[in-house]
Amino acid sequence: MPTPENERSFARTADATRRDVLLAGGAAIAAIALPKAALAATSPTSLENRSQTMPFIKTKDGTEIFYKDWGSKDAQPIVFHHGWPLSADDWDAQMMFFLEKGFRVIAHDRRGHGRSTQTFEGNEMDTYAADVAALTDHLDLRNAVHIGHSTGGGEVVHYVARAKEGRVAKAVIIGAVPPIMVKSDKNPGGLPLEVFDGFRAALVANRAQFFLDIPTGPFYGFNRPGAKVSQGVIENWWRQGMMGGAKAHYDCIKAFSETDFTEDLQKITVPVLVMHGDDDQIVPYADSAPLSAKLLRNGTLKTYPGFPHGMCTTHPEVINPDLLAFIKG
């Protein structure tokens, strides 16, 4: 029969053995599960390692801008600029298409959006354009085609009007906000300021619900009779929007609605294709695309009957070949 002392000794030995097994097992699991990048993060050179492995650039004010850069560095670059409040992911259908056509395709998350820094300041067009210039300088992009949708179209116009010589070959603006969205004495066909105040109020009150209401309804025209609704597209819009920062999204409403791009449009000399759906419920057609085309020195207007604001996603089989024809033309 075991004595009480023997039982206590056995229990102590068993406890020690269990601890050893758990410690050894935990170390083994950690070694297997942690990627090299995570292990490197514990070293003094973790920031350097991140700069080598993650696609970010850092601007003068310390903002980190995330970007994708796919394809041969020798190929002609196409730079995509997303709309509010989305990210570079909104261009998946176009980036895959042009990558297969042999182009180098690049898209970034605007500051405050997506994976870029959720900035408190700098959420306006001058800084957005400066961020694009920093990216194109970093990648040394030349003879590039810049394509912008909605707010991204305003960003393209603001950047191209200021770009260094040789950086830009052509530009495309799709469902874009120029010349100016808000109604004024100079722009009587614009949307009243109260519309954008409503955007800001909805964002502050319940951003998550607001970011469901937009793609479910007017953005893709899913509120139109007979529309083919894609729940995946709606949820992907919401996912992208919620990745960004509320403060940056709030400020960007003023940037896309009140910035006057008239002088920018007049300065641009490279060929610009202006694409717009005439059933755009976000950026009304009559007060945008035709006016921008008239202000451009070398602009071409292409109108898409019945197409919604998010036509790059709903109709890529139409939009992508038209983009390709313009770029090659």
C-alpha positions as a Markdown table, in Angstrom:
| # | Residue | x | y | z |
|---|---|---|---|---|
| 1 | Met | 0.0 | 0.0 | 0.0 |
| 2 | Pro | 1.4 | 3.4 | -0.8 |
| 3 | Thr | 2.0 | 5.7 | 2.1 |
| 4 | Pro | 0.6 | 9.3 | 2.3 |
| 5 | Glu | 4.1 | 10.6 | 1.8 |
| 6 | Asn | 4.6 | 8.5 | -1.4 |
| 7 | Glu | 1.3 | 9.8 | -2.7 |
| 8 | Arg | 2.3 | 13.4 | -2.2 |
| 9 | Ser | 5.7 | 12.8 | -3.9 |
| 10 | Phe | 4.0 | 11.2 | -6.9 |
| 11 | Ala | 1.6 | 14.1 | -7.2 |
| 12 | Arg | 4.4 | 16.6 | -7.1 |
| 13 | Thr | 6.3 | 14.6 | -9.8 |
| 14 | Ala | 3.2 | 14.4 | -12.0 |
| 15 | Asp | 2.5 | 18.1 | -11.7 |
| 16 | Ala | 6.1 | 18.9 | -12.7 |
| 17 | Thr | 5.9 | 16.5 | -15.6 |
| 18 | Arg | 2.6 | 18.1 | -16.8 |
| 19 | Arg | 4.2 | 21.6 | -16.6 |
| 20 | Asp | 7.2 | 20.5 | -18.6 |
| 21 | Val | 5.0 | 19.0 | -21.3 |
| 22 | Leu | 2.8 | 22.0 | -21.5 |
| 23 | Leu | 5.8 | 24.4 | -21.7 |
| 24 | Ala | 7.5 | 22.3 | -24.3 |
| 25 | Gly | 4.3 | 21.9 | -26.3 |
| 26 | Gly | 3.6 | 25.6 | -26.1 |
| 27 | Ala | 7.0 | 26.5 | -27.4 |
| 28 | Ala | 6.7 | 24.0 | -30.3 |
| 29 | Ile | 3.3 | 25.4 | -31.3 |
| 30 | Ala | 4.6 | 28.9 | -31.2 |
| 31 | Ala | 7.6 | 28.0 | -33.3 |
| 32 | Ile | 5.3 | 26.4 | -35.9 |
| 33 | Ala | 2.5 | 29.0 | -35.9 |
| 34 | Leu | 4.5 | 32.2 | -35.8 |
| 35 | Pro | 5.6 | 33.4 | -39.3 |
| 36 | Lys | 9.1 | 34.7 | -39.7 |
| 37 | Ala | 7.8 | 38.2 | -40.1 |
| 38 | Ala | 6.2 | 38.0 | -36.6 |
| 39 | Leu | 9.3 | 36.6 | -35.1 |
| 40 | Ala | 11.3 | 39.4 | -36.7 |
| 41 | Ala | 9.0 | 41.9 | -35.1 |
| 42 | Thr | 10.6 | 41.2 | -31.7 |
| 43 | Ser | 14.0 | 42.3 | -33.0 |
| 44 | Pro | 15.4 | 45.9 | -33.0 |
| 45 | Thr | 15.2 | 45.9 | -36.8 |
| 46 | Ser | 11.4 | 45.1 | -37.0 |
| 47 | Leu | 10.6 | 48.5 | -38.7 |
| 48 | Glu | 13.3 | 47.9 | -41.3 |
| 49 | Asn | 11.9 | 44.4 | -41.9 |
| 50 | Arg | 8.4 | 45.7 | -42.4 |
| 51 | Ser | 9.6 | 48.3 | -44.9 |
| 52 | Gln | 11.3 | 45.4 | -46.9 |
| 53 | Thr | 8.3 | 43.1 | -46.8 |
| 54 | Met | 5.2 | 45.3 | -46.7 |
| 55 | Pro | 4.0 | 47.5 | -49.5 |
| 56 | Phe | 3.9 | 50.9 | -47.8 |
| 57 | Ile | 5.5 | 54.3 | -48.3 |
| 58 | Lys | 5.9 | 56.9 | -45.6 |
| 59 | Thr | 5.0 | 60.5 | -46.6 |
| 60 | Lys | 6.6 | 63.7 | -45.2 |
| 61 | Asp | 4.1 | 63.9 | -42.3 |
| 62 | Gly | 4.7 | 60.3 | -41.3 |
| 63 | Thr | 1.5 | 58.9 | -42.9 |
| 64 | Glu | 1.9 | 55.3 | -44.2 |
| 65 | Ile | 0.3 | 54.7 | -47.6 |
| 66 | Phe | -0.5 | 51.1 | -48.5 |
| 67 | Tyr | -0.2 | 50.2 | -52.2 |
| 68 | Lys | -0.3 | 47.2 | -54.5 |
| 69 | Asp | 2.2 | 46.9 | -57.3 |
| 70 | Trp | 1.7 | 43.9 | -59.7 |
| 71 | Gly | 3.4 | 43.0 | -62.9 |
| 72 | Ser | 6.7 | 43.6 | -64.7 |
| 73 | Lys | 8.5 | 46.8 | -63.8 |
| 74 | Asp | 9.3 | 47.2 | -67.5 |
| 75 | Ala | 5.6 | 47.3 | -68.5 |
| 76 | Gln | 3.6 | 50.5 | -68.9 |
| 77 | Pro | 2.1 | 51.4 | -65.5 |
| 78 | Ile | -1.6 | 52.0 | -64.8 |
| 79 | Val | -2.4 | 53.7 | -61.5 |
| 80 | Phe | -5.9 | 53.3 | -60.0 |
| 81 | His | -7.5 | 55.8 | -57.6 |
| 82 | His | -10.5 | 54.5 | -55.6 |
| 83 | Gly | -13.6 | 56.3 | -54.5 |
| 84 | Trp | -14.9 | 57.2 | -51.0 |
| 85 | Pro | -14.8 | 55.5 | -48.6 |
| 86 | Leu | -13.2 | 52.4 | -50.3 |
| 87 | Ser | -9.7 | 51.1 | -50.9 |
| 88 | Ala | -7.5 | 49.7 | -53.6 |
| 89 | Asp | -9.5 | 46.5 | -53.4 |
| 90 | Asp | -12.3 | 48.2 | -55.3 |
| 91 | Trp | -10.2 | 47.9 | -58.5 |
| 92 | Asp | -9.8 | 44.1 | -58.4 |
| 93 | Ala | -11.8 | 43.5 | -61.6 |
| 94 | Gln | -9.6 | 46.1 | -63.5 |
| 95 | Met | -6.3 | 45.1 | -62.0 |
| 96 | Met | -6.6 | 41.5 | -62.9 |
| 97 | Phe | -7.8 | 42.3 | -66.4 |
| 98 | Phe | -4.9 | 44.7 | -67.2 |
| 99 | Leu | -2.3 | 42.5 | -65.4 |
| 100 | Glu | -3.3 | 39.7 | -67.9 |
| 101 | Lys | -2.9 | 42.2 | -70.7 |
| 102 | Gly | 0.8 | 42.7 | -69.8 |
| 103 | Phe | 0.5 | 46.1 | -67.9 |
| 104 | Arg | 2.0 | 47.0 | -64.6 |
| 105 | Val | -1.0 | 47.7 | -62.3 |
| 106 | Ile | -0.8 | 49.8 | -59.1 |
| 107 | Ala | -3.4 | 50.9 | -56.6 |
| 108 | His | -3.1 | 52.6 | -53.3 |
| 109 | Asp | -5.3 | 53.1 | -50.2 |
| 110 | Arg | -5.8 | 56.9 | -49.8 |
| 111 | Arg | -4.8 | 58.2 | -46.4 |
| 112 | Gly | -7.4 | 57.5 | -43.9 |
| 113 | His | -8.8 | 54.7 | -46.0 |
| 114 | Gly | -8.2 | 50.9 | -46.1 |
| 115 | Arg | -4.8 | 49.9 | -44.7 |
| 116 | Ser | -3.2 | 53.3 | -44.8 |
| 117 | Thr | -2.8 | 55.4 | -41.6 |
| 118 | Gln | -6.1 | 56.7 | -40.2 |
| 119 | Thr | -5.0 | 60.3 | -40.3 |
| 120 | Phe | -6.5 | 63.1 | -38.2 |
| 121 | Glu | -5.3 | 65.8 | -40.6 |
| 122 | Gly | -4.5 | 66.1 | -44.3 |
| 123 | Asn | -7.8 | 64.6 | -45.5 |
| 124 | Glu | -8.2 | 67.1 | -48.4 |
| 125 | Met | -7.3 | 67.2 | -52.1 |
| 126 | Asp | -3.9 | 69.0 | -51.9 |
| 127 | Thr | -2.6 | 66.4 | -49.5 |
| 128 | Tyr | -4.2 | 63.5 | -51.4 |
| 129 | Ala | -2.4 | 64.7 | -54.6 |
| 130 | Ala | 0.9 | 65.1 | -52.7 |
| 131 | Asp | 0.6 | 61.5 | -51.5 |
| 132 | Val | 0.1 | 60.3 | -55.1 |
| 133 | Ala | 3.2 | 62.3 | -56.1 |
| 134 | Ala | 5.2 | 60.7 | -53.3 |
| 135 | Leu | 4.1 | 57.2 | -54.5 |
| 136 | Thr | 4.9 | 57.9 | -58.1 |
| 137 | Asp | 8.3 | 59.3 | -57.2 |
| 138 | His | 9.0 | 56.3 | -54.9 |
| 139 | Leu | 8.2 | 53.9 | -57.7 |
| 140 | Asp | 9.7 | 56.2 | -60.4 |
| 141 | Leu | 6.6 | 55.8 | -62.6 |
| 142 | Arg | 6.9 | 57.3 | -66.0 |
| 143 | Asn | 4.4 | 57.4 | -68.9 |
| 144 | Ala | 1.7 | 56.2 | -66.6 |
| 145 | Val | -2.0 | 56.1 | -67.1 |
| 146 | His | -4.0 | 57.3 | -64.1 |
| 147 | Ile | -7.6 | 56.1 | -63.7 |
| 148 | Gly | -9.8 | 57.4 | -61.0 |
| 149 | His | -13.4 | 56.6 | -59.9 |
| 150 | Ser | -15.6 | 59.1 | -58.1 |
| 151 | Thr | -13.5 | 60.9 | -55.4 |
| 152 | Gly | -10.5 | 59.1 | -57.0 |
| 153 | Gly | -11.4 | 61.0 | -60.3 |
| 154 | Gly | -11.0 | 64.3 | -58.4 |
| 155 | Glu | -7.7 | 63.0 | -57.0 |
| 156 | Val | -6.5 | 62.1 | -60.5 |
| 157 | Val | -7.4 | 65.6 | -61.9 |
| 158 | His | -5.7 | 67.3 | -59.0 |
| 159 | Tyr | -2.5 | 65.2 | -59.3 |
| 160 | Val | -2.2 | 65.2 | -63.1 |
| 161 | Ala | -2.6 | 69.0 | -63.2 |
| 162 | Arg | 0.5 | 69.2 | -61.0 |
| 163 | Ala | 2.5 | 66.1 | -62.1 |
| 164 | Lys | 6.1 | 66.3 | -63.2 |
| 165 | Glu | 6.8 | 66.2 | -66.9 |
| 166 | Gly | 7.0 | 62.6 | -68.2 |
| 167 | Arg | 5.1 | 61.1 | -65.3 |
| 168 | Val | 1.7 | 60.9 | -67.0 |
| 169 | Ala | 0.7 | 59.7 | -70.5 |
| 170 | Lys | -3.1 | 59.7 | -70.2 |
| 171 | Ala | -5.8 | 59.8 | -67.6 |
| 172 | Val | -9.3 | 58.5 | -67.1 |
| 173 | Ile | -12.0 | 59.7 | -64.8 |
| 174 | Ile | -15.0 | 57.5 | -64.1 |
| 175 | Gly | -18.2 | 58.6 | -62.4 |
| 176 | Ala | -16.0 | 61.4 | -61.1 |
| 177 | Val | -16.8 | 64.4 | -58.9 |
| 178 | Pro | -15.2 | 67.2 | -61.0 |
| 179 | Pro | -15.8 | 70.0 | -61.8 |
| 180 | Ile | -17.5 | 70.5 | -58.4 |
| 181 | Met | -20.4 | 68.8 | -56.8 |
| 182 | Val | -21.9 | 71.3 | -54.3 |
| 183 | Lys | -24.5 | 73.8 | -55.5 |
| 184 | Ser | -23.6 | 77.4 | -55.6 |
| 185 | Asp | -24.2 | 80.6 | -57.7 |
| 186 | Lys | -21.4 | 79.4 | -60.0 |
| 187 | Asn | -22.7 | 75.8 | -60.1 |
| 188 | Pro | -26.6 | 76.0 | -60.0 |
| 189 | Gly | -26.9 | 72.4 | -61.1 |
| 190 | Gly | -25.0 | 71.0 | -58.1 |
| 191 | Leu | -26.3 | 69.2 | -55.1 |
| 192 | Pro | -27.4 | 71.3 | -52.1 |
| 193 | Leu | -24.9 | 71.5 | -49.2 |
| 194 | Glu | -27.6 | 69.9 | -47.1 |
| 195 | Val | -27.2 | 66.6 | -49.0 |
| 196 | Phe | -23.5 | 66.4 | -47.8 |
| 197 | Asp | -24.4 | 67.5 | -44.3 |
| 198 | Gly | -26.8 | 64.5 | -44.3 |
| 199 | Phe | -23.9 | 62.2 | -45.3 |
| 200 | Arg | -21.9 | 63.5 | -42.4 |
| 201 | Ala | -24.7 | 63.2 | -39.9 |
| 202 | Ala | -25.4 | 59.6 | -41.0 |
| 203 | Leu | -21.7 | 58.7 | -40.8 |
| 204 | Val | -21.5 | 60.0 | -37.2 |
| 205 | Ala | -24.8 | 58.5 | -36.1 |
| 206 | Asn | -24.2 | 54.9 | -37.4 |
| 207 | Arg | -21.4 | 54.5 | -39.9 |
| 208 | Ala | -21.8 | 50.7 | -40.1 |
| 209 | Gln | -25.4 | 51.0 | -41.1 |
| 210 | Phe | -24.8 | 54.0 | -43.4 |
| 211 | Phe | -22.1 | 51.9 | -45.2 |
| 212 | Leu | -24.7 | 49.2 | -45.8 |
| 213 | Asp | -27.3 | 51.5 | -47.0 |
| 214 | Ile | -25.2 | 53.1 | -49.7 |
| 215 | Pro | -24.1 | 49.9 | -51.6 |
| 216 | Thr | -27.5 | 48.2 | -51.0 |
| 217 | Gly | -29.2 | 51.2 | -52.7 |
| 218 | Pro | -27.9 | 53.9 | -55.0 |
| 219 | Phe | -24.2 | 53.1 | -55.4 |
| 220 | Tyr | -24.7 | 50.1 | -57.7 |
| 221 | Gly | -28.2 | 50.9 | -58.7 |
| 222 | Phe | -29.5 | 47.9 | -56.7 |
| 223 | Asn | -32.5 | 50.0 | -55.8 |
| 224 | Arg | -33.7 | 50.1 | -59.4 |
| 225 | Pro | -36.5 | 47.8 | -60.6 |
| 226 | Gly | -35.1 | 44.5 | -62.0 |
| 227 | Ala | -31.6 | 45.1 | -60.7 |
| 228 | Lys | -29.5 | 42.0 | -60.3 |
| 229 | Val | -28.4 | 42.4 | -56.6 |
| 230 | Ser | -25.1 | 40.9 | -55.5 |
| 231 | Gln | -24.9 | 40.5 | -51.7 |
| 232 | Gly | -21.2 | 39.8 | -52.0 |
| 233 | Val | -20.6 | 43.1 | -53.7 |
| 234 | Ile | -22.6 | 44.9 | -51.0 |
| 235 | Glu | -20.6 | 43.2 | -48.2 |
| 236 | Asn | -17.3 | 43.9 | -49.9 |
| 237 | Trp | -18.2 | 47.6 | -50.1 |
| 238 | Trp | -19.0 | 47.5 | -46.4 |
| 239 | Arg | -15.8 | 45.7 | -45.6 |
| 240 | Gln | -13.7 | 48.2 | -47.4 |
| 241 | Gly | -15.5 | 51.2 | -45.9 |
| 242 | Met | -15.2 | 49.9 | -42.3 |
| 243 | Met | -11.4 | 49.4 | -42.7 |
| 244 | Gly | -10.9 | 53.1 | -42.9 |
| 245 | Gly | -11.1 | 55.8 | -40.2 |
| 246 | Ala | -14.3 | 57.7 | -39.4 |
| 247 | Lys | -12.6 | 61.0 | -39.0 |
| 248 | Ala | -10.9 | 60.7 | -42.4 |
| 249 | His | -14.1 | 59.6 | -44.1 |
| 250 | Tyr | -15.9 | 62.6 | -42.5 |
| 251 | Asp | -13.4 | 65.1 | -43.7 |
| 252 | Cys | -13.3 | 63.5 | -47.2 |
| 253 | Ile | -17.0 | 64.3 | -47.7 |
| 254 | Lys | -16.0 | 68.0 | -47.8 |
| 255 | Ala | -13.0 | 67.2 | -50.1 |
| 256 | Phe | -15.0 | 65.4 | -52.7 |
| 257 | Ser | -18.1 | 67.7 | -52.6 |
| 258 | Glu | -16.6 | 71.2 | -52.2 |
| 259 | Thr | -13.3 | 71.1 | -54.1 |
| 260 | Asp | -13.5 | 73.1 | -57.3 |
| 261 | Phe | -11.5 | 71.3 | -60.0 |
| 262 | Thr | -12.2 | 73.8 | -62.8 |
| 263 | Glu | -8.6 | 75.2 | -63.0 |
| 264 | Asp | -7.1 | 71.7 | -62.7 |
| 265 | Leu | -9.2 | 70.5 | -65.7 |
| 266 | Gln | -8.1 | 73.5 | -67.8 |
| 267 | Lys | -4.4 | 72.9 | -67.0 |
| 268 | Ile | -4.3 | 69.3 | -68.1 |
| 269 | Thr | -2.8 | 68.7 | -71.6 |
| 270 | Val | -2.6 | 64.9 | -71.8 |
| 271 | Pro | -5.6 | 62.9 | -73.3 |
| 272 | Val | -8.3 | 62.3 | -70.8 |
| 273 | Leu | -11.3 | 59.9 | -71.1 |
| 274 | Val | -14.4 | 61.0 | -69.2 |
| 275 | Met | -16.6 | 57.9 | -68.5 |
| 276 | His | -20.0 | 58.3 | -66.7 |
| 277 | Gly | -23.2 | 56.3 | -66.4 |
| 278 | Asp | -26.3 | 58.5 | -67.0 |
| 279 | Asp | -28.2 | 56.7 | -64.2 |
| 280 | Asp | -25.5 | 57.7 | -61.6 |
| 281 | Gln | -27.3 | 58.4 | -58.4 |
| 282 | Ile | -24.2 | 59.4 | -56.4 |
| 283 | Val | -22.5 | 61.9 | -58.8 |
| 284 | Pro | -25.3 | 63.1 | -61.1 |
| 285 | Tyr | -24.3 | 63.0 | -64.7 |
| 286 | Ala | -25.5 | 66.4 | -66.0 |
| 287 | Asp | -23.5 | 68.4 | -63.6 |
| 288 | Ser | -20.3 | 66.4 | -63.9 |
| 289 | Ala | -19.0 | 64.5 | -66.9 |
| 290 | Pro | -20.2 | 66.8 | -69.8 |
| 291 | Leu | -18.9 | 69.9 | -67.9 |
| 292 | Ser | -15.5 | 68.2 | -67.2 |
| 293 | Ala | -15.1 | 67.2 | -70.9 |
| 294 | Lys | -15.7 | 70.7 | -72.0 |
| 295 | Leu | -13.1 | 72.1 | -69.7 |
| 296 | Leu | -10.4 | 69.7 | -70.7 |
| 297 | Arg | -8.1 | 70.6 | -73.6 |
| 298 | Asn | -7.9 | 67.0 | -74.9 |
| 299 | Gly | -11.0 | 65.4 | -73.3 |
| 300 | Thr | -13.3 | 62.7 | -74.7 |
| 301 | Leu | -16.7 | 62.0 | -73.2 |
| 302 | Lys | -18.2 | 58.5 | -73.2 |
| 303 | Thr | -21.7 | 58.1 | -71.7 |
| 304 | Tyr | -23.2 | 54.8 | -70.6 |
| 305 | Pro | -27.0 | 54.7 | -70.7 |
| 306 | Gly | -28.5 | 53.2 | -67.6 |
| 307 | Phe | -25.2 | 52.5 | -65.9 |
| 308 | Pro | -24.9 | 53.2 | -62.2 |
| 309 | His | -22.1 | 54.9 | -60.2 |
| 310 | Gly | -20.3 | 51.7 | -59.4 |
| 311 | Met | -20.3 | 50.6 | -63.1 |
| 312 | Cys | -16.7 | 49.4 | -62.9 |
| 313 | Thr | -17.9 | 46.6 | -60.6 |
| 314 | Thr | -21.3 | 45.9 | -62.2 |
| 315 | His | -20.2 | 46.1 | -65.8 |
| 316 | Pro | -16.5 | 45.3 | -66.1 |
| 317 | Glu | -17.1 | 43.4 | -69.3 |
| 318 | Val | -18.0 | 46.7 | -70.9 |
| 319 | Ile | -15.7 | 49.1 | -69.0 |
| 320 | Asn | -12.5 | 47.2 | -69.2 |
| 321 | Pro | -12.3 | 46.8 | -73.0 |
| 322 | Asp | -13.2 | 50.5 | -73.4 |
| 323 | Leu | -10.3 | 51.4 | -71.0 |
| 324 | Leu | -8.0 | 49.2 | -73.0 |
| 325 | Ala | -9.0 | 50.8 | -76.3 |
| 326 | Phe | -8.3 | 54.3 | -74.9 |
| 327 | Ile | -5.0 | 53.3 | -73.4 |
| 328 | Lys | -3.8 | 51.7 | -76.6 |
| 329 | Gly | -5.3 | 54.2 | -78.9 |
